[in-house]
Every structure is written in structure tokens, then in C-alpha cells.
mmCIF file of C-alpha atoms in Angstrom:
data_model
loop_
_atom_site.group_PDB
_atom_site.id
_atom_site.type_symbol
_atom_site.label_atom_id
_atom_site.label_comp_id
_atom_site.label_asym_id
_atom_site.label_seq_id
_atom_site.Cartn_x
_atom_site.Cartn_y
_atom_site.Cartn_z
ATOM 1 C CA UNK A 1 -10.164 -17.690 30.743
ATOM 2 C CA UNK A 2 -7.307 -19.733 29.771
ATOM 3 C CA UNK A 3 -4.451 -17.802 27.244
ATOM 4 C CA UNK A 4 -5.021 -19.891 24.410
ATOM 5 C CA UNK A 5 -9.006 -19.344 24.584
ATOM 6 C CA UNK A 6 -8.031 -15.661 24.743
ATOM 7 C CA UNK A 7 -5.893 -16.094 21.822
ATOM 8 C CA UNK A 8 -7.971 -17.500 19.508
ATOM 9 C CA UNK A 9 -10.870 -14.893 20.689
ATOM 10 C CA UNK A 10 -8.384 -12.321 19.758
ATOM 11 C CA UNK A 11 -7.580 -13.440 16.627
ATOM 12 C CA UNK A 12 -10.791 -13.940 15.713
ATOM 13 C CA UNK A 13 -12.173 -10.174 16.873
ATOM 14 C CA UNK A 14 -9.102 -8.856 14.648
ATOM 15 C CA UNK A 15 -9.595 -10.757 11.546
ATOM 16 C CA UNK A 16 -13.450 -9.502 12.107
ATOM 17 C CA UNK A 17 -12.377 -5.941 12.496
ATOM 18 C CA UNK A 18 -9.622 -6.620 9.312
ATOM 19 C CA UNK A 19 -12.814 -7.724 7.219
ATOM 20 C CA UNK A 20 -14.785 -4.476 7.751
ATOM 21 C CA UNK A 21 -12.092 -2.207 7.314
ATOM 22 C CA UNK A 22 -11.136 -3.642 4.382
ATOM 23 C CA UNK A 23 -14.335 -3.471 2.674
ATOM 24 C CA UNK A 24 -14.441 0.799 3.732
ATOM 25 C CA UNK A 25 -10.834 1.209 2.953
ATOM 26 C CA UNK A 26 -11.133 1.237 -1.039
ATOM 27 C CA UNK A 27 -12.327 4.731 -0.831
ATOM 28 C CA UNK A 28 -10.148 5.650 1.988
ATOM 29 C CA UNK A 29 -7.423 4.241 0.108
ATOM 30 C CA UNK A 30 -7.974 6.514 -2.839
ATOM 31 C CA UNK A 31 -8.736 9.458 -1.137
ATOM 32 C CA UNK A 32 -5.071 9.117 0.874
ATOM 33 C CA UNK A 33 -3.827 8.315 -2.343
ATOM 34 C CA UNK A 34 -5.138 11.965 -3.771
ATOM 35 C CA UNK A 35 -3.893 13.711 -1.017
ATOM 36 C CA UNK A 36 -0.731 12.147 -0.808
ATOM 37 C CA UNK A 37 -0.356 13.229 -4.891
ATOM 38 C CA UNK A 38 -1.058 17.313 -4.595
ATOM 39 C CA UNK A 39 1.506 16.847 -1.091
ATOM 40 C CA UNK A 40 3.728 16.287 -3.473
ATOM 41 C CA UNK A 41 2.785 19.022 -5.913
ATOM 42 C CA UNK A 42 0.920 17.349 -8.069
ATOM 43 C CA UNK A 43 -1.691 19.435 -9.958
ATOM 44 C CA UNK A 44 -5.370 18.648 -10.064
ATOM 45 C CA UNK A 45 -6.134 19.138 -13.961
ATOM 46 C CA UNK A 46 -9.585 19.131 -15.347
ATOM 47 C CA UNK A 47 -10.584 18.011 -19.114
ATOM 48 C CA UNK A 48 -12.100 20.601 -20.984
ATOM 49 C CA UNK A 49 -12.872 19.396 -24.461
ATOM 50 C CA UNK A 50 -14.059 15.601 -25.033
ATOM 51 C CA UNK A 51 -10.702 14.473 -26.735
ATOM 52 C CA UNK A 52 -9.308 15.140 -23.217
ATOM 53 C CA UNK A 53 -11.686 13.555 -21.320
ATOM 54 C CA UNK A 54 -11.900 10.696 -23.289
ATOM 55 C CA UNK A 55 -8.006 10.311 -22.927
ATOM 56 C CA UNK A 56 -8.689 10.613 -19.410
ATOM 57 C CA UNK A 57 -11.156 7.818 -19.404
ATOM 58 C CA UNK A 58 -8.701 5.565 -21.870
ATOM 59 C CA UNK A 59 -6.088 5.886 -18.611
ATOM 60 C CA UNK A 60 -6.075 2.359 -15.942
ATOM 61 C CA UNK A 61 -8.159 3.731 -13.017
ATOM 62 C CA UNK A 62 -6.090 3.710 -9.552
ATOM 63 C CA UNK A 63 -2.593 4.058 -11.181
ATOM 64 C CA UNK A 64 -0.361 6.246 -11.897
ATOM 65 C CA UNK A 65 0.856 6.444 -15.316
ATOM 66 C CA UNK A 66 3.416 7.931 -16.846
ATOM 67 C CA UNK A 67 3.507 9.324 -20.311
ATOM 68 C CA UNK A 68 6.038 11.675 -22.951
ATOM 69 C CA UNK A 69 4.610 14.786 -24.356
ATOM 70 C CA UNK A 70 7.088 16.898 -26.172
ATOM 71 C CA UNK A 71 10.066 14.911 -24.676
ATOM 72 C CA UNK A 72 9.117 15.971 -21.564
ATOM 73 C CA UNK A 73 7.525 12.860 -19.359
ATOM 74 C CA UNK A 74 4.399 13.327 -16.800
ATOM 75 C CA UNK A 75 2.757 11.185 -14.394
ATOM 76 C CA UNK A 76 -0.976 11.149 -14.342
ATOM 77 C CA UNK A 77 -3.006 9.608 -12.088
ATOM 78 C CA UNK A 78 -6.877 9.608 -13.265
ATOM 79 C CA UNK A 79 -10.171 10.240 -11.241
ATOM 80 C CA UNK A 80 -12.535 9.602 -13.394
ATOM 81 C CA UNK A 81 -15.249 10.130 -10.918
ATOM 82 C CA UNK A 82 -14.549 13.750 -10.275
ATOM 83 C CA UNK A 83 -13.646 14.420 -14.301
ATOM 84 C CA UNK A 84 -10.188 15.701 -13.207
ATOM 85 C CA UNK A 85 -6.615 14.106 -13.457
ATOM 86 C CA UNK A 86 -3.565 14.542 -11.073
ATOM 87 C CA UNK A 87 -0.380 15.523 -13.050
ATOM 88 C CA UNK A 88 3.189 16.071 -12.265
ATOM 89 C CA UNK A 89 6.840 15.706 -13.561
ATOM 90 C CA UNK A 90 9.531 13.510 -12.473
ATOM 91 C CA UNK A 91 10.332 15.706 -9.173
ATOM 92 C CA UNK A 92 6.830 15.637 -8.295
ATOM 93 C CA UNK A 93 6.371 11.771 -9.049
ATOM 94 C CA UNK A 94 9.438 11.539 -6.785
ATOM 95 C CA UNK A 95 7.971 12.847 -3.976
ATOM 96 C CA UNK A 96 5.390 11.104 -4.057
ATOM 97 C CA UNK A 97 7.224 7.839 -3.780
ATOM 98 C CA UNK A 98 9.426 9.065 -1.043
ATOM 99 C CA UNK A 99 5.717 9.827 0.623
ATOM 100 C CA UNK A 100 4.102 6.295 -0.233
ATOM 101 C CA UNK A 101 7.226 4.618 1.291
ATOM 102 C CA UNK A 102 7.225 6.604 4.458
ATOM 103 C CA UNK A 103 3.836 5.720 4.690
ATOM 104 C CA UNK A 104 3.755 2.323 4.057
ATOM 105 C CA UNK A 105 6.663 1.839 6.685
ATOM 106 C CA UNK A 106 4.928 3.344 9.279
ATOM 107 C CA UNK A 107 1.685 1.336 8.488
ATOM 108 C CA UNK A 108 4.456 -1.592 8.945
ATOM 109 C CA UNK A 109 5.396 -0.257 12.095
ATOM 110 C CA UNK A 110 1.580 0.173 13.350
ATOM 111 C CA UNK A 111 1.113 -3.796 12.244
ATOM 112 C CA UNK A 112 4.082 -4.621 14.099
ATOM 113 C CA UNK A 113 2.726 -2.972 17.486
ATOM 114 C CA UNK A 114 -0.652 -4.690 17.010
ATOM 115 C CA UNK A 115 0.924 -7.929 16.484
ATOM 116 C CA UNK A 116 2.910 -7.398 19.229
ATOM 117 C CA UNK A 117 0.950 -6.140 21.442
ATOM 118 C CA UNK A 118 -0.600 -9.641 21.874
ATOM 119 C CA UNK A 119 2.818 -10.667 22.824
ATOM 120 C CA UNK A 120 2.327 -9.126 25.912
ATOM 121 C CA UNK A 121 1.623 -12.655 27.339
ATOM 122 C CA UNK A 122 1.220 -13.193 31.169
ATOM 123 C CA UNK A 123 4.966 -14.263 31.736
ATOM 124 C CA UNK A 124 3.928 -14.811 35.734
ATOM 125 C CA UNK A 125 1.781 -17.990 33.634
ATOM 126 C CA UNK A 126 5.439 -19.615 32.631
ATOM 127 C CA UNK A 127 6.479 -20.689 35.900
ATOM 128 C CA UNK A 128 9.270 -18.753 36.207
ATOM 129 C CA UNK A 129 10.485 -15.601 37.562
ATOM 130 C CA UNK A 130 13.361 -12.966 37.416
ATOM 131 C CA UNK A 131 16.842 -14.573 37.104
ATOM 132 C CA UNK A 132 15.743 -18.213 35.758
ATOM 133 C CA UNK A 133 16.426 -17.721 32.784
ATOM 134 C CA UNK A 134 20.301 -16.797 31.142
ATOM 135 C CA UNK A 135 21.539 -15.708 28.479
ATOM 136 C CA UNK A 136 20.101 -17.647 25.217
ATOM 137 C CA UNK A 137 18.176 -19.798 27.448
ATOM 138 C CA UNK A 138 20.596 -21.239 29.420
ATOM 139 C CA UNK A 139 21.305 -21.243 33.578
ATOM 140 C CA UNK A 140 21.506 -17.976 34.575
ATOM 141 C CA UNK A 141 25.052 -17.433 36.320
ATOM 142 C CA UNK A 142 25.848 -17.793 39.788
ATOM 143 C CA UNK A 143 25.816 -14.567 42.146
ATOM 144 C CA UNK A 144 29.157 -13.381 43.323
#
């Protein structure tokens, strides 16, 4: 098969596999999202009277919010699903930054190695060999 039919089939089979992941990974996507919350000590608080669970439904779904009670501030991050909220203070929210960067760098990194992996072209295909090529592209030098 020639390298650019491969390529395209590639491409094709990954934006294919992109498409059904994304449709599965809104859930996913939450649930890492919880766990990555009470990793960083956030509490799991459930509404008891309907004042508090109606604040808890007046919160944006799938965000973390922050709010001041007693001039102290709190994050909250809603599941409305499950009736229960995720809370913690500054340190806490923090943490969880620190955790959502880490994790979105490696997902970076993971990207990268898929992308290029496909870089892994069949150099023997260039016409070339060992040696041909120099430094940026030039002649390589002479032997001594």
C-alpha cells in the first residue's frame, strides 16, 4: 500500500475512533472531574433542607464556582444528579488546579506520542541512507 494511502486510512480510523470517544467521554469527563475534586480534599456535601437544594440547583452545572460566606470564600462544584455538591476552600481549590494542569499536560504529552507515532515513516522509502544527509540538510562532511 503506498504511504500516502496509509496515511489518509490512518487519519481517517483516528478521527473515527476521536468521534466515539468523544460522544462516551462527557460522563467520563465528569466522573474524572469528581475524583480529581475529593483528591484534592474536597468534601462531598449533601443538601438537606429544600433552600439548599434549590441553591444547589441555581449553581451552572459542570463548573466550579466560587462563592463568600462569612468572609470566608468556597468553591463548589454541583452534581445535581446525585443531590450532593463538592466543596472546598482556597487550598483545596488549589490543588485541584495544580491536579487539572498535571493532567491536562500529560493528556498533551499522550496526543503528542499518537501524533507522532505516525511519524514513524519508512525513511528506507526516501532514497537515502545513513550519512546523506548533514547537518541542517546540507552535505554531510567528508571522512577523515
Amino acid at each position: 500500500m503506498k504511504p500516502t494511502a496509509r496515511l489518509l486510512l490512518t487519519s481517517i480510523a483516528a478521527g473515527g475512533a476521536t468521534l466515539l470517544i468523544s460522544c462516551a467521554s462527557t460522563q467520563t469527563t465528569t466522573q474524572n472531574r469528581e475524583s480529581m475534586l475529593v483528591a484534592s480534599g474536597f468534601k462531598v456535601i449533601t443538601p438537606k433542607t429544600p433552600a439548599q437544594k434549590q441553591k444547589l440547583q441555581s449553581l451552572p452545572p459542570s463548573k466550579v464556582t466560587m462563592i463568600r460566606k462569612s468572609k470566608k470564600r468556597y468553591y463548589i462544584f454541583p452534581d445535581s444528579a446525585h443531590n450532593q455538591a463538592y466543596v472546598g476552600g482556597p487550598k483545596e481549590y488549589q490543588e485541584y488546579q495544580q491536579l487539572r494542569a498535571e493532567k491536562k499536560l500529560a493528556r498533551e504529552d499522550v496526543q503528542d506520542a499518537e501524533m507522532y507515532q505516525d511519524a514513524t515513516m519508512e525513511w528506507s522509502s526516501w532514497e537515502g541512507g545513513e550519512g546523506v544527509w548533514g547537518p541542517m540538510g546540507g552535505p554531510a562532511p567528508e571522512p577523515f
